[in-house]
mmCIF file of C-alpha atoms in Angstrom:
data_model
loop_
_atom_site.group_PDB
_atom_site.id
_atom_site.type_symbol
_atom_site.label_atom_id
_atom_site.label_comp_id
_atom_site.label_asym_id
_atom_site.label_seq_id
_atom_site.Cartn_x
_atom_site.Cartn_y
_atom_site.Cartn_z
ATOM 1 C CA ALA A 1 79.715 111.090 147.459
ATOM 2 C CA ARG A 2 76.233 109.904 148.318
ATOM 3 C CA PRO A 3 75.000 107.342 145.756
ATOM 4 C CA GLN A 4 71.926 108.319 143.782
ATOM 5 C CA ILE A 5 69.003 106.013 143.217
ATOM 6 C CA GLY A 6 68.825 105.477 139.467
ATOM 7 C CA GLU A 7 65.150 104.619 139.301
ATOM 8 C CA PRO A 8 62.580 105.124 142.052
ATOM 9 C CA ASP A 9 60.234 102.404 143.243
ATOM 10 C CA VAL A 10 57.522 101.736 140.685
ATOM 11 C CA PRO A 11 54.139 100.816 142.211
ATOM 12 C CA ALA A 12 51.661 99.822 139.474
ATOM 13 C CA GLY A 13 54.104 101.174 136.904
ATOM 14 C CA ARG A 14 54.063 104.714 138.307
ATOM 15 C CA ARG A 15 57.412 106.277 139.154
ATOM 16 C CA LEU A 16 57.727 107.862 142.562
ATOM 17 C CA ALA A 17 59.198 111.328 142.878
ATOM 18 C CA ARG A 18 62.892 111.496 143.667
ATOM 19 C CA GLY A 19 64.016 113.107 146.873
ATOM 20 C CA ASP A 20 66.618 112.983 149.612
ATOM 21 C CA SER A 21 65.211 111.267 152.707
ATOM 22 C CA GLY A 22 68.375 111.888 154.692
ATOM 23 C CA VAL A 23 68.607 108.137 155.306
ATOM 24 C CA ARG A 24 71.850 106.583 154.096
ATOM 25 C CA GLY A 25 71.761 103.103 152.665
ATOM 26 C CA MET A 26 74.294 100.546 151.541
ATOM 27 C CA THR A 27 74.149 97.668 149.097
ATOM 28 C CA LEU A 28 76.576 94.762 149.295
ATOM 29 C CA ALA A 29 76.804 91.010 148.893
ATOM 30 C CA ARG A 30 75.578 88.895 151.802
ATOM 31 C CA PRO A 31 78.853 86.916 152.148
ATOM 32 C CA LEU A 32 80.737 90.199 152.572
ATOM 33 C CA LEU A 33 78.262 91.403 155.218
ATOM 34 C CA GLU A 34 78.428 88.099 157.122
ATOM 35 C CA HIS A 35 82.242 88.110 156.961
ATOM 36 C CA ALA A 36 82.412 91.667 158.332
ATOM 37 C CA ILE A 37 79.990 90.869 161.171
ATOM 38 C CA ARG A 38 81.800 87.652 162.083
ATOM 39 C CA ARG A 39 85.198 89.380 162.099
ATOM 40 C CA ARG A 40 83.909 92.157 164.351
ATOM 41 C CA VAL A 41 82.096 89.807 166.732
ATOM 42 C CA ALA A 42 85.178 87.571 166.965
ATOM 43 C CA ARG A 43 87.108 90.511 168.467
ATOM 44 C CA LEU A 44 84.757 90.770 171.458
ATOM 45 C CA PRO A 45 86.785 89.969 174.582
ATOM 46 C CA ASN A 46 84.078 87.872 176.275
ATOM 47 C CA LEU A 47 83.269 85.654 173.294
ATOM 48 C CA SER A 48 84.810 82.495 171.907
ATOM 49 C CA ILE A 49 83.926 80.773 168.644
ATOM 50 C CA ARG A 50 84.209 77.015 168.213
ATOM 51 C CA GLU A 51 84.669 76.112 164.573
ATOM 52 C CA GLY A 52 84.101 72.637 163.198
ATOM 53 C CA THR A 53 81.718 71.807 166.046
ATOM 54 C CA ARG A 54 78.149 70.528 165.749
ATOM 55 C CA VAL A 55 75.494 70.582 168.443
ATOM 56 C CA SER A 56 74.220 67.044 168.950
ATOM 57 C CA GLY A 57 71.627 67.691 171.657
ATOM 58 C CA LEU A 58 70.616 69.555 174.794
ATOM 59 C CA LEU A 59 71.413 69.057 178.456
ATOM 60 C CA CYS A 60 68.486 69.089 180.828
ATOM 61 C CA ASP A 61 67.953 69.115 184.582
ATOM 62 C CA ALA A 62 64.498 68.955 186.184
ATOM 63 C CA GLY A 63 62.760 70.067 182.986
ATOM 64 C CA ARG A 64 65.107 72.987 182.382
ATOM 65 C CA VAL A 65 67.655 73.228 179.554
ATOM 66 C CA THR A 66 71.071 73.673 181.156
ATOM 67 C CA GLY A 67 73.464 73.424 178.221
ATOM 68 C CA LEU A 68 74.500 71.589 175.080
ATOM 69 C CA ARG A 69 76.091 68.406 173.896
ATOM 70 C CA VAL A 70 78.597 69.239 171.165
ATOM 71 C CA ALA A 71 80.541 66.982 168.844
ATOM 72 C CA PRO A 72 83.753 68.328 167.298
ATOM 73 C CA SER A 73 84.525 67.062 163.802
ATOM 74 C CA LEU A 74 87.459 65.132 165.287
ATOM 75 C CA GLY A 75 87.097 64.246 168.930
ATOM 76 C CA VAL A 76 84.847 63.116 171.732
ATOM 77 C CA GLU A 77 81.451 64.612 172.490
ATOM 78 C CA GLU A 78 81.539 67.323 175.169
ATOM 79 C CA GLN A 79 78.956 68.832 177.467
ATOM 80 C CA LEU A 80 78.805 72.610 177.761
ATOM 81 C CA ALA A 81 76.834 74.147 180.630
ATOM 82 C CA ALA A 82 74.963 77.363 179.865
ATOM 83 C CA ASP A 83 72.595 79.745 181.619
ATOM 84 C CA LEU A 84 70.974 80.520 178.270
ATOM 85 C CA VAL A 85 70.880 78.511 175.050
ATOM 86 C CA VAL A 86 69.849 80.282 171.831
ATOM 87 C CA ASP A 87 69.052 78.231 168.734
ATOM 88 C CA ALA A 88 69.893 80.330 165.679
ATOM 89 C CA SER A 89 70.078 77.469 163.186
ATOM 90 C CA GLY A 90 67.101 78.690 161.151
ATOM 91 C CA ARG A 91 64.694 76.607 159.127
ATOM 92 C CA HIS A 92 66.705 73.400 159.575
ATOM 93 C CA SER A 93 66.673 73.570 163.371
ATOM 94 C CA GLU A 94 66.693 70.254 165.237
ATOM 95 C CA LEU A 95 65.342 71.890 168.402
ATOM 96 C CA PRO A 96 61.915 70.155 168.315
ATOM 97 C CA GLU A 97 63.584 66.731 168.124
ATOM 98 C CA TRP A 98 66.052 67.605 170.901
ATOM 99 C CA LEU A 99 63.258 68.751 173.215
ATOM 100 C CA THR A 100 61.168 65.666 172.444
ATOM 101 C CA ALA A 101 64.178 63.418 173.185
ATOM 102 C CA LEU A 102 64.339 65.012 176.649
ATOM 103 C CA GLY A 103 60.635 64.399 177.268
ATOM 104 C CA LEU A 104 59.878 68.131 176.901
ATOM 105 C CA THR A 105 57.129 69.569 174.746
ATOM 106 C CA PRO A 106 58.472 71.467 171.746
ATOM 107 C CA PRO A 107 56.878 74.831 170.964
ATOM 108 C CA ARG A 108 53.834 74.815 168.717
ATOM 109 C CA ILE A 109 54.784 75.658 165.160
ATOM 110 C CA GLU A 110 52.628 78.048 163.196
ATOM 111 C CA GLU A 111 53.097 78.290 159.465
ATOM 112 C CA VAL A 112 51.651 80.838 157.077
ATOM 113 C CA ALA A 113 51.545 79.773 153.431
ATOM 114 C CA LEU A 114 52.448 82.883 151.451
ATOM 115 C CA GLU A 115 52.720 81.281 148.023
ATOM 116 C CA THR A 116 55.449 83.742 147.127
ATOM 117 C CA HIS A 117 58.146 82.368 144.857
ATOM 118 C CA TYR A 118 61.332 84.136 143.815
ATOM 119 C CA ALA A 119 64.479 83.578 141.809
ATOM 120 C CA SER A 120 67.718 85.552 141.955
ATOM 121 C CA GLY A 121 70.779 85.944 139.788
ATOM 122 C CA THR A 122 74.006 87.923 139.660
ATOM 123 C CA TYR A 123 74.395 90.109 136.585
ATOM 124 C CA ALA A 124 77.118 92.307 135.101
ATOM 125 C CA ARG A 125 76.766 95.970 136.041
ATOM 126 C CA ARG A 126 77.687 98.715 133.596
ATOM 127 C CA PRO A 127 78.298 102.393 134.472
ATOM 128 C CA HIS A 128 75.300 103.621 132.441
ATOM 129 C CA HIS A 129 72.804 101.233 134.065
ATOM 130 C CA LEU A 130 70.105 103.175 135.943
ATOM 131 C CA ASN A 131 72.062 106.353 135.161
ATOM 132 C CA GLY A 132 74.697 105.271 137.682
ATOM 133 C CA GLY A 133 72.129 104.477 140.358
ATOM 134 C CA VAL A 134 72.431 101.629 142.827
ATOM 135 C CA ALA A 135 68.891 100.250 143.085
ATOM 136 C CA LEU A 136 65.650 99.599 141.251
ATOM 137 C CA ALA A 137 62.471 98.233 142.830
ATOM 138 C CA LEU A 138 59.308 97.194 141.003
ATOM 139 C CA VAL A 139 56.642 96.360 143.575
ATOM 140 C CA ALA A 140 53.822 93.848 143.090
ATOM 141 C CA ASP A 141 50.254 95.052 143.387
ATOM 142 C CA PRO A 142 46.796 93.507 142.826
ATOM 143 C CA ARG A 143 46.908 94.356 139.122
ATOM 144 C CA VAL A 144 50.402 92.921 138.533
ATOM 145 C CA PRO A 145 51.156 90.331 141.267
ATOM 146 C CA ARG A 146 54.818 90.169 140.302
ATOM 147 C CA GLY A 147 57.824 92.304 141.127
ATOM 148 C CA GLY A 148 61.562 92.605 140.932
ATOM 149 C CA ILE A 149 64.546 94.366 142.392
ATOM 150 C CA ALA A 150 68.103 95.099 141.302
ATOM 151 C CA LEU A 151 70.710 96.083 143.895
ATOM 152 C CA ALA A 152 74.323 96.966 143.170
ATOM 153 C CA LEU A 153 76.683 94.568 144.941
ATOM 154 C CA ASP A 154 79.745 96.530 143.827
ATOM 155 C CA GLU A 155 80.946 98.380 140.721
ATOM 156 C CA GLN A 156 80.759 95.251 138.545
ATOM 157 C CA ARG A 157 77.716 93.280 139.746
ATOM 158 C CA TRP A 158 73.965 93.451 140.324
ATOM 159 C CA ILE A 159 71.951 91.030 142.398
ATOM 160 C CA VAL A 160 68.590 90.774 140.648
ATOM 161 C CA SER A 161 65.566 89.078 142.219
ATOM 162 C CA GLN A 162 62.116 88.601 140.747
ATOM 163 C CA TYR A 163 59.079 87.224 142.524
ATOM 164 C CA ALA A 164 55.470 86.251 141.954
ATOM 165 C CA LEU A 165 52.518 85.929 144.289
ATOM 166 C CA GLY A 166 50.317 82.868 143.871
ATOM 167 C CA GLY A 167 51.315 79.846 141.839
ATOM 168 C CA ALA A 168 53.499 81.573 139.240
ATOM 169 C CA ARG A 169 57.280 81.280 139.417
ATOM 170 C CA ALA A 170 60.079 83.357 137.924
ATOM 171 C CA PRO A 171 62.113 81.185 135.525
ATOM 172 C CA ARG A 172 65.686 80.340 136.476
ATOM 173 C CA ASP A 173 67.272 80.513 133.004
ATOM 174 C CA HIS A 174 68.474 83.851 131.607
ATOM 175 C CA ALA A 175 66.053 84.041 128.653
ATOM 176 C CA GLY A 176 63.077 83.133 130.839
ATOM 177 C CA PHE A 177 64.246 85.567 133.527
ATOM 178 C CA VAL A 178 64.286 88.398 130.970
ATOM 179 C CA ASP A 179 60.876 87.385 129.600
ATOM 180 C CA PHE A 180 59.450 87.409 133.129
ATOM 181 C CA ALA A 181 60.847 90.921 133.700
ATOM 182 C CA ARG A 182 58.899 92.083 130.632
ATOM 183 C CA THR A 183 55.656 91.185 132.439
ATOM 184 C CA LEU A 184 56.334 93.520 135.377
ATOM 185 C CA SER A 185 54.651 96.886 135.885
ATOM 186 C CA SER A 186 57.548 98.767 134.256
ATOM 187 C CA PRO A 187 60.031 97.793 131.521
ATOM 188 C CA ALA A 188 62.975 99.167 133.575
ATOM 189 C CA LEU A 189 64.211 95.833 134.951
ATOM 190 C CA ALA A 190 63.835 94.049 131.611
ATOM 191 C CA GLU A 191 65.857 96.809 129.953
ATOM 192 C CA LEU A 192 68.632 96.388 132.513
ATOM 193 C CA LEU A 193 68.696 92.605 132.031
ATOM 194 C CA GLU A 194 68.656 92.894 128.238
ATOM 195 C CA ASP A 195 71.778 95.078 128.493
ATOM 196 C CA SER A 196 73.606 92.690 130.807
ATOM 197 C CA GLU A 197 74.600 89.066 131.110
ATOM 198 C CA PRO A 198 74.387 86.579 133.951
ATOM 199 C CA LEU A 199 77.654 86.036 135.791
ATOM 200 C CA ARG A 200 76.624 82.592 137.021
ATOM 201 C CA GLU A 201 73.575 80.367 137.079
#
């Protein structure tokens, strides 16, 4: 059966009309998604995964990156040649330092300060929440620069996130989290939180 959205998005406190877009969606916990992707990718015949290995630097020849230096948790550093090196280490990337160590110019970094702060928690899900729906979204707008979302992770849990634009921050304790939800453009998220309990900090 196709899950029904319990509450539509609420811009400026106004409920959007319900309808069937024909687009199927899925809600699930990120660790489950990452596990499923990793398991599927690991079955590719032309791919190997090295666990317990850390990249310690780049290999370079005539100003061109030609591979990696890797250090297993137990063992001697190795050099791996590569036609293409992709750095997918995210915000903690050491790529600028590695390029500088090779005498290469790292890419220019551009940062945009959004001043958006959010807090998230996992909450108990009950069958009557959102009339059995799987999602609730309260969107920030100029009048109320705060918002929140609840997504069903499974039959027993919600992931609930609240955010604020500007200097304000959603509290990280349960009572403060509920109080913050009361300041949103609709009482729907606060009502869900008041009828639930946090499953962890």
